[in-house]
CSV table of C-alpha atoms and ligand atoms in Angstrom, one decimal:
chain,number,residue,atom,x,y,z
A,1495,UNK,CA,42.4,196.2,69.4
A,1496,UNK,CA,44.0,198.0,66.3
A,1497,UNK,CA,42.2,197.3,63.1
A,1498,UNK,CA,43.3,198.4,59.6
A,1499,UNK,CA,40.9,198.8,56.7
A,1500,UNK,CA,41.0,200.9,53.5
A,1501,UNK,CA,37.5,202.1,53.8
A,1502,UNK,CA,35.3,202.3,56.9
A,1503,UNK,CA,31.6,202.8,56.4
A,1504,UNK,CA,29.4,203.9,59.3
A,1505,UNK,CA,25.8,202.8,59.1
A,1506,UNK,CA,24.2,199.5,57.9
A,1507,UNK,CA,21.1,201.0,56.3
A,1508,UNK,CA,20.5,201.0,52.5
A,1509,UNK,CA,23.0,203.8,51.8
A,1510,UNK,CA,25.9,202.3,53.8
A,1511,UNK,CA,25.2,198.7,52.6
A,1512,UNK,CA,24.9,199.9,48.9
A,1513,UNK,CA,28.3,201.7,49.2
A,1514,UNK,CA,29.9,198.6,50.8
A,1515,UNK,CA,28.6,196.4,48.0
A,1516,UNK,CA,29.9,198.6,45.2
A,1517,UNK,CA,33.2,199.3,46.9
A,1518,UNK,CA,33.8,195.6,47.8
A,1519,UNK,CA,33.1,194.7,44.1
A,1520,UNK,CA,35.8,197.2,43.1
A,1521,UNK,CA,38.2,195.2,45.3
A,1522,UNK,CA,38.6,197.7,48.2
A,1523,UNK,CA,39.2,196.4,51.7
A,1524,UNK,CA,35.9,197.6,53.2
A,1525,UNK,CA,34.6,197.4,56.8
A,1526,UNK,CA,31.0,198.4,57.6
A,1527,UNK,CA,30.1,199.2,61.2
A,1528,UNK,CA,26.5,199.0,62.4
A,1529,UNK,CA,25.4,199.7,65.9
A,1530,UNK,CA,22.5,197.3,65.8
A,1531,UNK,CA,21.4,194.7,63.2
A,1532,UNK,CA,21.8,195.4,59.5
A,1533,UNK,CA,18.8,197.5,58.4
A,1534,UNK,CA,17.7,198.3,61.9
A,1535,UNK,CA,17.3,202.0,61.2
A,1536,UNK,CA,15.0,203.8,58.8
A,1537,UNK,CA,15.7,201.2,56.1
A,1538,UNK,CA,13.7,198.5,57.9
A,1539,UNK,CA,9.9,198.7,57.7
A,1540,UNK,CA,9.4,201.8,55.6
A,1541,UNK,CA,6.9,201.8,52.7
A,1542,UNK,CA,9.3,200.2,50.3
A,1543,UNK,CA,8.3,202.5,47.4
A,1544,UNK,CA,10.8,203.1,44.6
A,1545,UNK,CA,8.8,205.9,43.0
A,1546,UNK,CA,10.5,208.0,40.3
A,1547,UNK,CA,7.1,209.6,39.6
A,1548,UNK,CA,7.1,211.0,43.2
A,1549,UNK,CA,10.0,213.3,42.7
A,1550,UNK,CA,8.7,216.4,44.5
A,1551,UNK,CA,10.9,217.5,47.5
A,1552,UNK,CA,9.5,217.7,51.0
A,1553,UNK,CA,9.5,221.5,51.0
A,1554,UNK,CA,7.1,222.2,48.2
A,1555,UNK,CA,5.0,225.1,47.1
A,1556,UNK,CA,1.9,225.2,49.4
A,1557,UNK,CA,3.6,223.0,52.1
A,1558,UNK,CA,3.8,225.9,54.6
A,1559,UNK,CA,0.1,226.7,54.4
A,1560,UNK,CA,-0.9,223.0,54.8
A,1561,UNK,CA,1.8,222.5,57.5
A,1562,UNK,CA,0.4,225.2,59.7
A,1563,UNK,CA,-3.1,223.8,59.3
A,1564,UNK,CA,-1.9,220.3,60.1
A,1565,UNK,CA,0.0,221.4,63.2
A,1566,UNK,CA,-3.4,222.0,64.9
A,1567,UNK,CA,-4.8,218.6,64.1
A,1568,UNK,CA,-3.5,215.7,66.2
A,1569,UNK,CA,-4.6,213.2,63.5
A,1570,UNK,CA,-2.8,215.1,60.7
A,1571,UNK,CA,0.2,213.7,58.8
A,1572,UNK,CA,2.6,216.3,60.2
A,1573,UNK,CA,3.7,217.3,63.7
A,1574,UNK,CA,6.5,219.4,65.4
A,1575,UNK,CA,7.2,218.6,69.0
A,1576,UNK,CA,7.3,222.0,70.7
A,1577,UNK,CA,10.8,222.6,72.2
A,1578,UNK,CA,13.6,225.1,72.3
A,1579,UNK,CA,16.2,223.7,70.0
A,1580,UNK,CA,18.3,226.2,68.1
A,1581,UNK,CA,19.1,223.6,65.3
A,1582,UNK,CA,15.4,223.0,64.8
A,1583,UNK,CA,14.6,226.8,64.7
A,1584,UNK,CA,17.4,227.4,62.1
A,1585,UNK,CA,16.2,224.3,60.1
A,1586,UNK,CA,12.6,225.6,60.0
A,1587,UNK,CA,13.8,229.0,58.9
A,1588,UNK,CA,15.7,227.5,56.0
A,1589,UNK,CA,13.0,225.0,55.3
A,1590,UNK,CA,10.4,227.7,54.8
A,1591,UNK,CA,12.7,229.5,52.3
A,1592,UNK,CA,12.5,226.4,50.0
A,1593,UNK,CA,8.7,226.2,50.1
A,1594,UNK,CA,8.2,227.8,46.7
A,1595,UNK,CA,7.7,226.8,43.1
A,1596,UNK,CA,11.2,227.6,41.8
A,1597,UNK,CA,12.9,225.5,44.5
A,1598,UNK,CA,10.5,222.7,43.8
A,1599,UNK,CA,11.2,222.9,40.1
A,1600,UNK,CA,15.0,222.8,40.7
A,1601,UNK,CA,14.6,219.6,42.8
A,1602,UNK,CA,12.2,217.6,40.7
A,1603,UNK,CA,14.6,216.7,37.8
A,1604,UNK,CA,17.4,215.9,40.3
A,1605,UNK,CA,15.2,213.4,42.2
A,1606,UNK,CA,13.7,212.0,39.0
A,1607,UNK,CA,17.2,211.4,37.5
A,1608,UNK,CA,18.5,209.8,40.7
A,1609,UNK,CA,15.4,207.6,41.2
A,1610,UNK,CA,15.3,206.5,37.6
A,1611,UNK,CA,19.0,205.5,37.7
A,1612,UNK,CA,18.5,203.8,41.0
A,1613,UNK,CA,15.5,201.8,39.7
A,1614,UNK,CA,17.8,200.4,37.0
A,1615,UNK,CA,20.4,199.5,39.6
A,1616,UNK,CA,17.8,197.7,41.7
A,1617,UNK,CA,16.8,195.6,38.7
A,1618,UNK,CA,20.5,194.9,37.9
A,1619,UNK,CA,21.5,194.0,41.4
A,1620,UNK,CA,18.4,191.8,42.0
A,1621,UNK,CA,18.9,189.9,38.7
A,1622,UNK,CA,22.7,189.6,39.0
A,1623,UNK,CA,22.8,188.6,42.6
A,1624,UNK,CA,19.5,186.7,42.6
A,1625,UNK,CA,18.1,188.5,45.6
A,1626,UNK,CA,14.8,187.6,47.0
A,1627,UNK,CA,13.1,190.8,48.3
A,1628,UNK,CA,9.5,190.8,46.9
A,1629,UNK,CA,10.5,193.3,44.2
A,1630,UNK,CA,7.8,194.2,41.7
A,1631,UNK,CA,7.4,197.0,39.2
A,1632,UNK,CA,3.7,197.3,38.8
A,1633,UNK,CA,3.3,201.1,39.0
A,1634,UNK,CA,1.3,203.0,41.6
A,1635,UNK,CA,-1.9,204.8,42.2
A,1636,UNK,CA,-2.4,208.1,44.2
A,1637,UNK,CA,-5.9,208.4,45.4
A,1638,UNK,CA,-8.0,211.5,46.2
A,1639,UNK,CA,-11.1,211.5,48.2
A,1640,UNK,CA,-12.0,215.2,47.8
A,1641,UNK,CA,-12.9,217.2,44.7
A,1642,UNK,CA,-10.3,219.7,45.7
A,1643,UNK,CA,-7.6,217.0,45.9
A,1644,UNK,CA,-8.6,215.7,42.5
A,1645,UNK,CA,-8.4,219.2,41.1
A,1646,UNK,CA,-4.9,219.4,42.5
A,1647,UNK,CA,-4.2,216.1,40.8
A,1648,UNK,CA,-5.0,217.7,37.4
A,1649,UNK,CA,-2.3,220.4,38.1
A,1650,UNK,CA,0.2,217.8,39.2
A,1651,UNK,CA,-0.2,215.7,36.1
A,1652,UNK,CA,0.4,218.8,33.9
A,1653,UNK,CA,3.3,220.0,36.1
A,1654,UNK,CA,5.1,216.6,36.0
A,1655,UNK,CA,4.6,216.3,32.2
A,1656,UNK,CA,7.0,219.3,32.0
A,1657,UNK,CA,9.7,217.1,33.4
A,1658,UNK,CA,8.9,214.1,31.2
A,1659,UNK,CA,7.1,212.3,34.0
A,1660,UNK,CA,4.1,210.5,32.5
A,1661,UNK,CA,1.1,210.3,34.8
A,1662,UNK,CA,-2.5,209.3,33.9
A,1663,UNK,CA,-5.5,210.9,35.5
A,1664,UNK,CA,-8.3,208.4,36.3
A,1665,UNK,CA,-11.8,209.0,37.5
A,1666,UNK,CA,-13.4,207.1,40.4
A,1667,UNK,CA,-14.8,204.3,38.3
A,1668,UNK,CA,-11.4,203.8,36.6
A,1669,UNK,CA,-9.5,203.6,39.9
A,1670,UNK,CA,-12.0,201.1,41.2
A,1671,UNK,CA,-11.7,199.0,38.1
A,1672,UNK,CA,-7.9,198.9,38.7
A,1673,UNK,CA,-8.3,198.2,42.5
A,1674,UNK,CA,-11.8,196.9,43.5
A,1675,UNK,CA,-11.0,197.6,47.2
A,1676,UNK,CA,-11.2,201.4,46.6
A,1677,UNK,CA,-14.3,202.9,48.2
A,1678,UNK,CA,-17.1,204.4,46.2
A,1679,UNK,CA,-16.6,207.9,47.6
A,1680,UNK,CA,-13.0,208.1,46.3
A,1681,UNK,CA,-13.1,210.8,43.6
A,1682,UNK,CA,-10.3,209.6,41.4
A,1683,UNK,CA,-6.5,209.3,41.2
A,1684,UNK,CA,-3.2,209.5,39.4
A,1685,UNK,CA,-1.8,206.3,37.9
A,1686,UNK,CA,1.7,205.5,36.8
A,1687,UNK,CA,3.2,202.3,35.4
A,1688,UNK,CA,6.8,203.2,36.2
A,1689,UNK,CA,7.2,202.9,40.0
A,1690,UNK,CA,8.4,199.8,41.7
A,1691,UNK,CA,8.4,198.5,45.3
A,1692,UNK,CA,10.0,195.9,47.5
A,1693,UNK,CA,10.6,194.7,51.0
A,1694,UNK,CA,13.4,197.1,52.1
A,1695,UNK,CA,14.7,195.0,55.0
A,1696,UNK,CA,15.0,191.9,52.8
A,1697,UNK,CA,16.9,193.8,50.2
A,1698,UNK,CA,19.3,195.5,52.5
A,1699,UNK,CA,20.0,192.3,54.5
A,1700,UNK,CA,20.5,190.3,51.3
A,1701,UNK,CA,22.8,192.9,49.8
A,1702,UNK,CA,24.9,193.0,52.9
A,1703,UNK,CA,25.5,189.3,52.5
A,1704,UNK,CA,26.5,189.8,48.9
A,1705,UNK,CA,28.9,192.6,50.0
A,1706,UNK,CA,30.4,190.1,52.5
A,1707,UNK,CA,30.7,187.5,49.7
A,1708,UNK,CA,32.7,190.1,47.7
A,1709,UNK,CA,35.1,190.6,50.7
A,1710,UNK,CA,33.5,193.3,52.8
A,1711,UNK,CA,33.6,192.9,56.6
A,1712,UNK,CA,30.2,193.7,58.1
A,1713,UNK,CA,30.4,194.2,61.9
A,1714,UNK,CA,27.0,194.3,63.6
A,1715,UNK,CA,26.5,195.7,67.1
A,1716,UNK,CA,29.6,197.9,66.7
A,1717,UNK,CA,28.8,201.5,67.6
A,1718,UNK,CA,31.0,204.4,66.5
A,1719,UNK,CA,31.8,206.5,69.6
A,1720,UNK,CA,34.3,209.1,68.2
A,1721,UNK,CA,37.1,210.1,66.0
A,1722,UNK,CA,40.7,211.2,66.2
A,1723,UNK,CA,42.1,213.7,63.6
A,1724,UNK,CA,45.5,214.8,62.7
A,1725,UNK,CA,45.3,218.0,60.7
A,1726,UNK,CA,42.5,217.6,58.2
A,1727,UNK,CA,42.5,213.8,58.2
A,1728,UNK,CA,40.7,211.3,60.4
A,1729,UNK,CA,43.3,208.9,61.7
A,1730,UNK,CA,41.2,206.6,63.8
A,1731,UNK,CA,37.6,205.8,64.6
A,1732,UNK,CA,36.8,204.6,68.1
A,1733,UNK,CA,34.0,202.0,68.5
A,1734,UNK,CA,32.5,199.7,71.2
A,1735,UNK,CA,34.8,197.0,69.6
A,1736,UNK,CA,38.1,198.8,69.5
A,1737,UNK,CA,39.6,201.4,67.1
A,1738,UNK,CA,39.9,201.4,63.4
A,1739,UNK,CA,42.6,203.1,61.3
A,1740,UNK,CA,41.0,203.7,57.9
A,1741,UNK,CA,42.3,205.5,54.8
A,1742,UNK,CA,38.7,206.8,54.0
A,1743,UNK,CA,35.6,207.1,56.1
A,1744,UNK,CA,32.0,207.1,54.8
A,1745,UNK,CA,29.4,208.5,57.1
A,1746,UNK,CA,26.1,206.9,56.2
A,1747,UNK,CA,24.4,206.8,59.6
A,1748,UNK,CA,21.0,208.2,58.4
A,1749,UNK,CA,19.4,210.5,61.0
A,1750,UNK,CA,22.3,209.9,63.4
A,1751,UNK,CA,24.9,211.3,60.9
A,1752,UNK,CA,24.5,214.9,62.2
A,1753,UNK,CA,25.4,213.9,65.7
A,1754,UNK,CA,28.5,211.9,64.5
A,1755,UNK,CA,29.6,214.7,62.2
A,1756,UNK,CA,29.5,217.2,65.1
A,1757,UNK,CA,32.3,215.1,66.7
A,1758,UNK,CA,34.4,216.2,63.7
A,1759,UNK,CA,33.3,219.8,64.0
A,1760,UNK,CA,31.1,219.5,61.0
A,1761,UNK,CA,27.7,221.1,61.2
A,1762,UNK,CA,25.1,220.6,58.5
A,1763,UNK,CA,21.4,221.3,58.9
A,1764,UNK,CA,19.3,218.1,59.2
A,1765,UNK,CA,16.3,217.0,61.2
A,1766,UNK,CA,15.1,213.5,62.0
A,1767,UNK,CA,11.5,213.1,60.8
A,1768,UNK,CA,9.8,210.3,62.4
A,1769,UNK,CA,7.3,208.1,60.5
A,1770,UNK,CA,5.4,205.0,61.4
A,1771,UNK,CA,4.4,201.8,59.7
A,1772,UNK,CA,1.8,199.1,60.4
A,1773,UNK,CA,2.4,195.7,58.8
A,1774,UNK,CA,-0.3,193.0,58.5
A,1775,UNK,CA,1.3,189.6,57.8
A,1776,UNK,CA,-1.5,187.9,56.0
A,1777,UNK,CA,-4.5,190.2,55.4
A,1778,UNK,CA,-7.7,188.8,54.1
A,1779,UNK,CA,-7.6,191.3,51.2
A,1780,UNK,CA,-4.9,193.6,49.8
A,1781,UNK,CA,-4.5,195.8,46.7
A,1782,UNK,CA,-2.4,194.5,43.8
A,1783,UNK,CA,-0.5,197.8,43.3
A,1784,UNK,CA,0.9,200.2,45.9
A,1785,UNK,CA,-1.4,203.1,46.7
A,1786,UNK,CA,-0.7,206.6,48.1
A,1787,UNK,CA,-3.6,208.2,49.9
A,1788,UNK,CA,-3.3,211.8,48.6
A,1789,UNK,CA,-5.0,213.9,51.3
A,1790,UNK,CA,-3.7,211.9,54.3
A,1791,UNK,CA,-0.2,211.1,52.9
A,1792,UNK,CA,-0.4,207.4,53.8
A,1793,UNK,CA,1.4,204.8,51.7
A,1794,UNK,CA,-0.2,201.4,51.3
A,1795,UNK,CA,2.1,198.7,50.0
A,1796,UNK,CA,1.4,195.1,49.2
A,1797,UNK,CA,4.8,193.4,50.1
A,1798,UNK,CA,4.8,189.7,49.3
A,1799,UNK,CA,2.0,188.2,51.4
A,1800,UNK,CA,1.8,191.1,53.7
A,1801,UNK,CA,0.3,194.6,53.6
A,1802,UNK,CA,2.0,197.7,55.0
A,1803,UNK,CA,0.6,201.1,55.8
A,1804,UNK,CA,3.1,203.9,56.4
A,1805,UNK,CA,2.9,207.6,57.0
A,1806,UNK,CA,3.3,210.7,59.3
A,1807,UNK,CA,6.2,213.1,59.5
A,1808,UNK,CA,7.0,214.2,63.0
A,1809,UNK,CA,9.9,216.5,63.9
A,1810,UNK,CA,10.6,215.1,67.4
A,1811,UNK,CA,14.4,214.8,67.3
A,1812,UNK,CA,16.1,211.4,67.8
A,1813,UNK,CA,13.0,209.7,69.4
A,1814,UNK,CA,11.6,206.4,68.2
A,1815,UNK,CA,8.7,206.2,70.7
A,1816,UNK,CA,5.4,205.2,69.1
A,1817,UNK,CA,2.5,207.5,69.4
A,1818,UNK,CA,-0.6,205.2,69.3
A,1819,UNK,CA,-2.8,208.1,68.2
A,1820,UNK,CA,-0.8,208.6,65.0
A,1821,UNK,CA,-0.9,204.8,64.3
A,1822,UNK,CA,-4.7,204.9,64.7
A,1823,UNK,CA,-4.8,208.0,62.4
A,1824,UNK,CA,-2.9,206.1,59.7
A,1825,UNK,CA,-5.3,203.1,60.0
A,1826,UNK,CA,-8.4,205.4,60.0
A,1827,UNK,CA,-7.1,207.1,56.8
A,1828,UNK,CA,-6.6,203.7,55.1
A,1829,UNK,CA,-10.2,202.6,56.0
A,1830,UNK,CA,-11.6,205.9,54.7
A,1831,UNK,CA,-10.2,205.1,51.2
A,1832,UNK,CA,-10.4,201.3,51.1
A,1833,UNK,CA,-12.9,198.6,51.9
A,1834,UNK,CA,-11.9,195.3,53.4
A,1835,UNK,CA,-9.2,196.6,55.8
A,1836,UNK,CA,-9.8,194.5,58.9
A,1837,UNK,CA,-7.8,195.3,62.0
A,1838,UNK,CA,-5.8,192.1,62.4
A,1839,UNK,CA,-5.1,190.5,65.7
A,1840,UNK,CA,-1.5,191.5,65.9
A,1841,UNK,CA,-0.2,194.0,63.3
A,1842,UNK,CA,3.4,195.0,63.7
A,1843,UNK,CA,4.0,198.6,64.6
A,1844,UNK,CA,7.3,200.3,63.7
A,1845,UNK,CA,8.8,203.8,63.7
A,1846,UNK,CA,11.7,205.1,61.7
A,1847,UNK,CA,13.7,208.4,61.4
A,1848,UNK,CA,14.1,210.0,58.0
A,1849,UNK,CA,17.1,212.2,57.7
A,1850,UNK,CA,15.8,215.5,56.2
A,1851,UNK,CA,17.9,218.6,55.1
A,1852,UNK,CA,15.9,221.8,54.8
A,1853,UNK,CA,16.0,221.9,51.0
A,1854,UNK,CA,15.0,218.2,50.9
A,1855,UNK,CA,18.1,217.2,48.9
A,1856,UNK,CA,20.6,214.7,50.2
A,1857,UNK,CA,24.2,215.3,51.2
A,1858,UNK,CA,26.5,213.4,49.0
A,1859,UNK,CA,30.2,214.0,48.6
A,1860,UNK,CA,33.5,215.0,50.2
A,1861,UNK,CA,33.7,217.8,52.8
A,1862,UNK,CA,35.9,220.8,52.5
A,1863,UNK,CA,37.3,220.4,56.0
A,1864,UNK,CA,38.0,216.7,56.5
A,1865,UNK,CA,40.0,215.3,53.6
A,1866,UNK,CA,39.2,211.6,54.0
A,1867,UNK,CA,35.5,211.8,54.8
A,1868,UNK,CA,32.6,211.2,52.5
A,1869,UNK,CA,29.1,212.0,53.7
A,1870,UNK,CA,26.1,210.2,52.2
A,1871,UNK,CA,22.9,210.9,54.1
A,1872,UNK,CA,19.8,213.2,54.1
A,1873,UNK,CA,17.7,211.2,51.7
A,1874,UNK,CA,14.5,212.1,53.5
A,1875,UNK,CA,11.4,210.2,52.2
A,1876,UNK,CA,13.3,208.6,49.3
A,1877,UNK,CA,16.3,207.0,50.9
A,1878,UNK,CA,15.4,203.5,49.8
A,1879,UNK,CA,14.7,204.6,46.3
A,1880,UNK,CA,18.0,206.5,46.0
A,1881,UNK,CA,20.1,204.0,48.0
A,1882,UNK,CA,21.8,202.0,45.2
A,1883,UNK,CA,22.7,205.1,43.1
A,1884,UNK,CA,24.1,206.8,46.2
A,1885,UNK,CA,26.2,203.7,47.0
A,1886,UNK,CA,27.5,203.6,43.4
A,1887,UNK,CA,28.3,207.3,43.4
A,1888,UNK,CA,30.2,207.0,46.7
A,1889,UNK,CA,32.3,204.2,45.0
A,1890,UNK,CA,32.9,206.5,42.0
A,1891,UNK,CA,34.1,209.3,44.3
A,1892,UNK,CA,36.5,206.9,46.1
A,1893,UNK,CA,37.7,205.6,42.7
A,1894,UNK,CA,38.2,209.2,41.5
A,1895,UNK,CA,35.9,208.5,38.6
A,1896,UNK,CA,33.4,210.9,36.9
A,1897,UNK,CA,30.2,210.5,39.0
A,1898,UNK,CA,26.9,209.4,37.3
A,1899,UNK,CA,25.5,212.8,38.1
A,1900,UNK,CA,26.7,216.3,39.1
A,1901,UNK,CA,27.3,216.5,42.8
A,1902,UNK,CA,27.2,220.3,43.4
A,1903,UNK,CA,23.4,220.4,44.4
A,1904,UNK,CA,24.2,217.8,47.1
A,1905,UNK,CA,27.3,219.6,48.5
A,1906,UNK,CA,27.7,219.2,52.3
A,1907,UNK,CA,28.6,222.9,52.8
A,1908,UNK,CA,25.8,224.3,50.6
A,1909,UNK,CA,24.3,226.1,53.6
A,1910,UNK,CA,27.5,227.6,55.0
A,1911,UNK,CA,27.1,231.3,55.4
A,1912,UNK,CA,23.3,231.2,55.0
B,3381,FAD,C1,7.5,205.6,57.7
B,3381,FAD,C2,8.6,205.8,56.6
B,3381,FAD,C3,8.3,205.4,55.3
B,3381,FAD,C4,9.3,205.5,54.3
B,3381,FAD,N1,9.0,205.1,53.1
B,3381,FAD,C5,9.9,205.2,52.1
B,3381,FAD,C6,9.7,204.7,50.8
B,3381,FAD,O1,8.6,204.2,50.5
B,3381,FAD,N2,10.7,204.8,49.9
B,3381,FAD,C7,11.8,205.4,50.1
B,3381,FAD,O2,12.7,205.5,49.2
B,3381,FAD,N3,12.1,205.8,51.4
B,3381,FAD,C8,11.2,205.7,52.4
B,3381,FAD,N4,11.5,206.2,53.6
B,3381,FAD,C9,12.8,206.8,53.9
B,3381,FAD,C10,13.9,205.8,54.0
B,3381,FAD,O3,13.5,204.8,55.0
B,3381,FAD,C11,15.2,206.5,54.5
B,3381,FAD,O4,15.4,207.6,53.7
B,3381,FAD,C12,16.3,205.5,54.3
B,3381,FAD,O5,16.1,204.3,54.9
B,3381,FAD,C13,17.6,206.1,54.9
B,3381,FAD,O6,18.6,205.1,54.7
B,3381,FAD,P1,20.0,205.3,55.5
B,3381,FAD,O7,20.9,204.2,55.1
B,3381,FAD,O8,20.5,206.7,55.1
B,3381,FAD,O9,19.7,205.4,57.0
B,3381,FAD,P2,19.2,204.2,58.0
B,3381,FAD,O10,18.5,203.1,57.3
B,3381,FAD,O11,18.6,204.9,59.2
B,3381,FAD,O12,20.6,203.6,58.4
B,3381,FAD,C14,21.5,204.3,59.3
B,3381,FAD,C15,22.2,203.2,60.1
B,3381,FAD,O13,23.2,203.8,60.9
B,3381,FAD,C16,23.3,203.1,62.1
B,3381,FAD,N5,24.1,204.0,63.1
B,3381,FAD,C17,23.7,205.1,63.6
B,3381,FAD,N6,24.6,205.6,64.5
B,3381,FAD,C18,25.6,204.7,64.4
B,3381,FAD,C19,26.8,204.6,65.1
B,3381,FAD,N7,27.2,205.6,66.0
B,3381,FAD,N8,27.7,203.6,64.9
B,3381,FAD,C20,27.3,202.6,64.0
B,3381,FAD,N9,26.1,202.6,63.3
B,3381,FAD,C21,25.3,203.7,63.5
B,3381,FAD,C22,21.8,203.0,62.5
B,3381,FAD,O14,21.7,201.9,63.5
B,3381,FAD,C23,21.2,202.6,61.2
B,3381,FAD,O15,21.0,201.2,60.9
B,3381,FAD,C24,10.5,206.0,54.7
B,3381,FAD,C25,10.8,206.4,56.0
B,3381,FAD,C26,9.9,206.2,57.0
B,3381,FAD,C27,10.2,206.6,58.4
């Protein structure tokens, strides 16, 4: 079957669907291909934070020291599956070179700007399209159980103030006044009233329907298998449901993007970082605002009537298997900060793969080698939050318009020759 389309988007996560929405609204003939259901990748049951105040990149100052310590603890939030994989070794080598203050300070304003712009787009889309997705902007609270953690919080508040990010330091009594579920032994926390949260799966599914209403074709259970090129242009895209002949291709396949890009002889460093979530449908008690458990790196999100716990970063390759030990570690961490967390009869367990470049910044833009290809991936821990702005910028690239922000820090080829 021969199918023509102006723009072919690969991937039905938040990035691909946001691009489909903005491009369909511009009147382009758009087709989105998704190998499973819409939002069946990392965009499904993640923590749902839209947190401009959490704008530090994954490779931060001090991460290396902590990472090595965590590697030896099976309950820690970080793990690398031992294996001989040249891509992983190269990635780790580059990653460690970004674990310093100056790289962190370069990344923070970029993430903050993208997230702030995206937050405004979430509000616009949800209001204009009347989407139901349990969106709320009630801020967030990062908690610290240890004195050392709380001391670090002081530094973080001062550091973030340099970038115009307004955070409030609260002692133990003050955090318990905000959230009575917090245990007496929690030392204190950092509060912000800027961050928002939502049910990511509801948002992405609802936005895909709006994109369809604007004329986009959304093809579920259609897997991209390969490409044909003539010179420096993709001429056809082969899938499990025939071939497509697009003018432009947008690769937004999350953690799977690297493998697909290799079929086009494009190689950019990116690792899949697995995380887990546990969702309780109707917990007896839940906090009012989202919490981030500072030492154990666990997110606790009240989403509508449910409560979700999410965490862990495992470099295990494309592997979605669930490690029950890690799930237990997430729940143990939650219980060590909060009272009233009962283990429900049947919580839902989920795993997802974050696409993570070594400097923590996403890849957004055209490539130098394939003329009609745009890549939009690598959003790491913040892909939901930065989804709408990425979709909008992709549409601006296609329309040859000035983009909302400078794209050079996100260039696909930024690691070439390093
Ligand atoms: C535990 C956890 C918690 C997180 N919490 C947050 C959070 O609170 N806030 C936040 O902003 N981010 C969070 N993230 C990160 C966020 O989930 C990701 O960055 C984001 O979902 C990436 O979106 P995406 O559209 O790039 O990729 P995905 O959502 O993974 O979408 C890619 C899609 O491409 C499809 N695909 C792959 N290969 C093919 C193919 N060959 N043909 C067709 N389709 C294909 C996949 O099926 C998938 O649906 C979290 C992630 C995890 C794992």
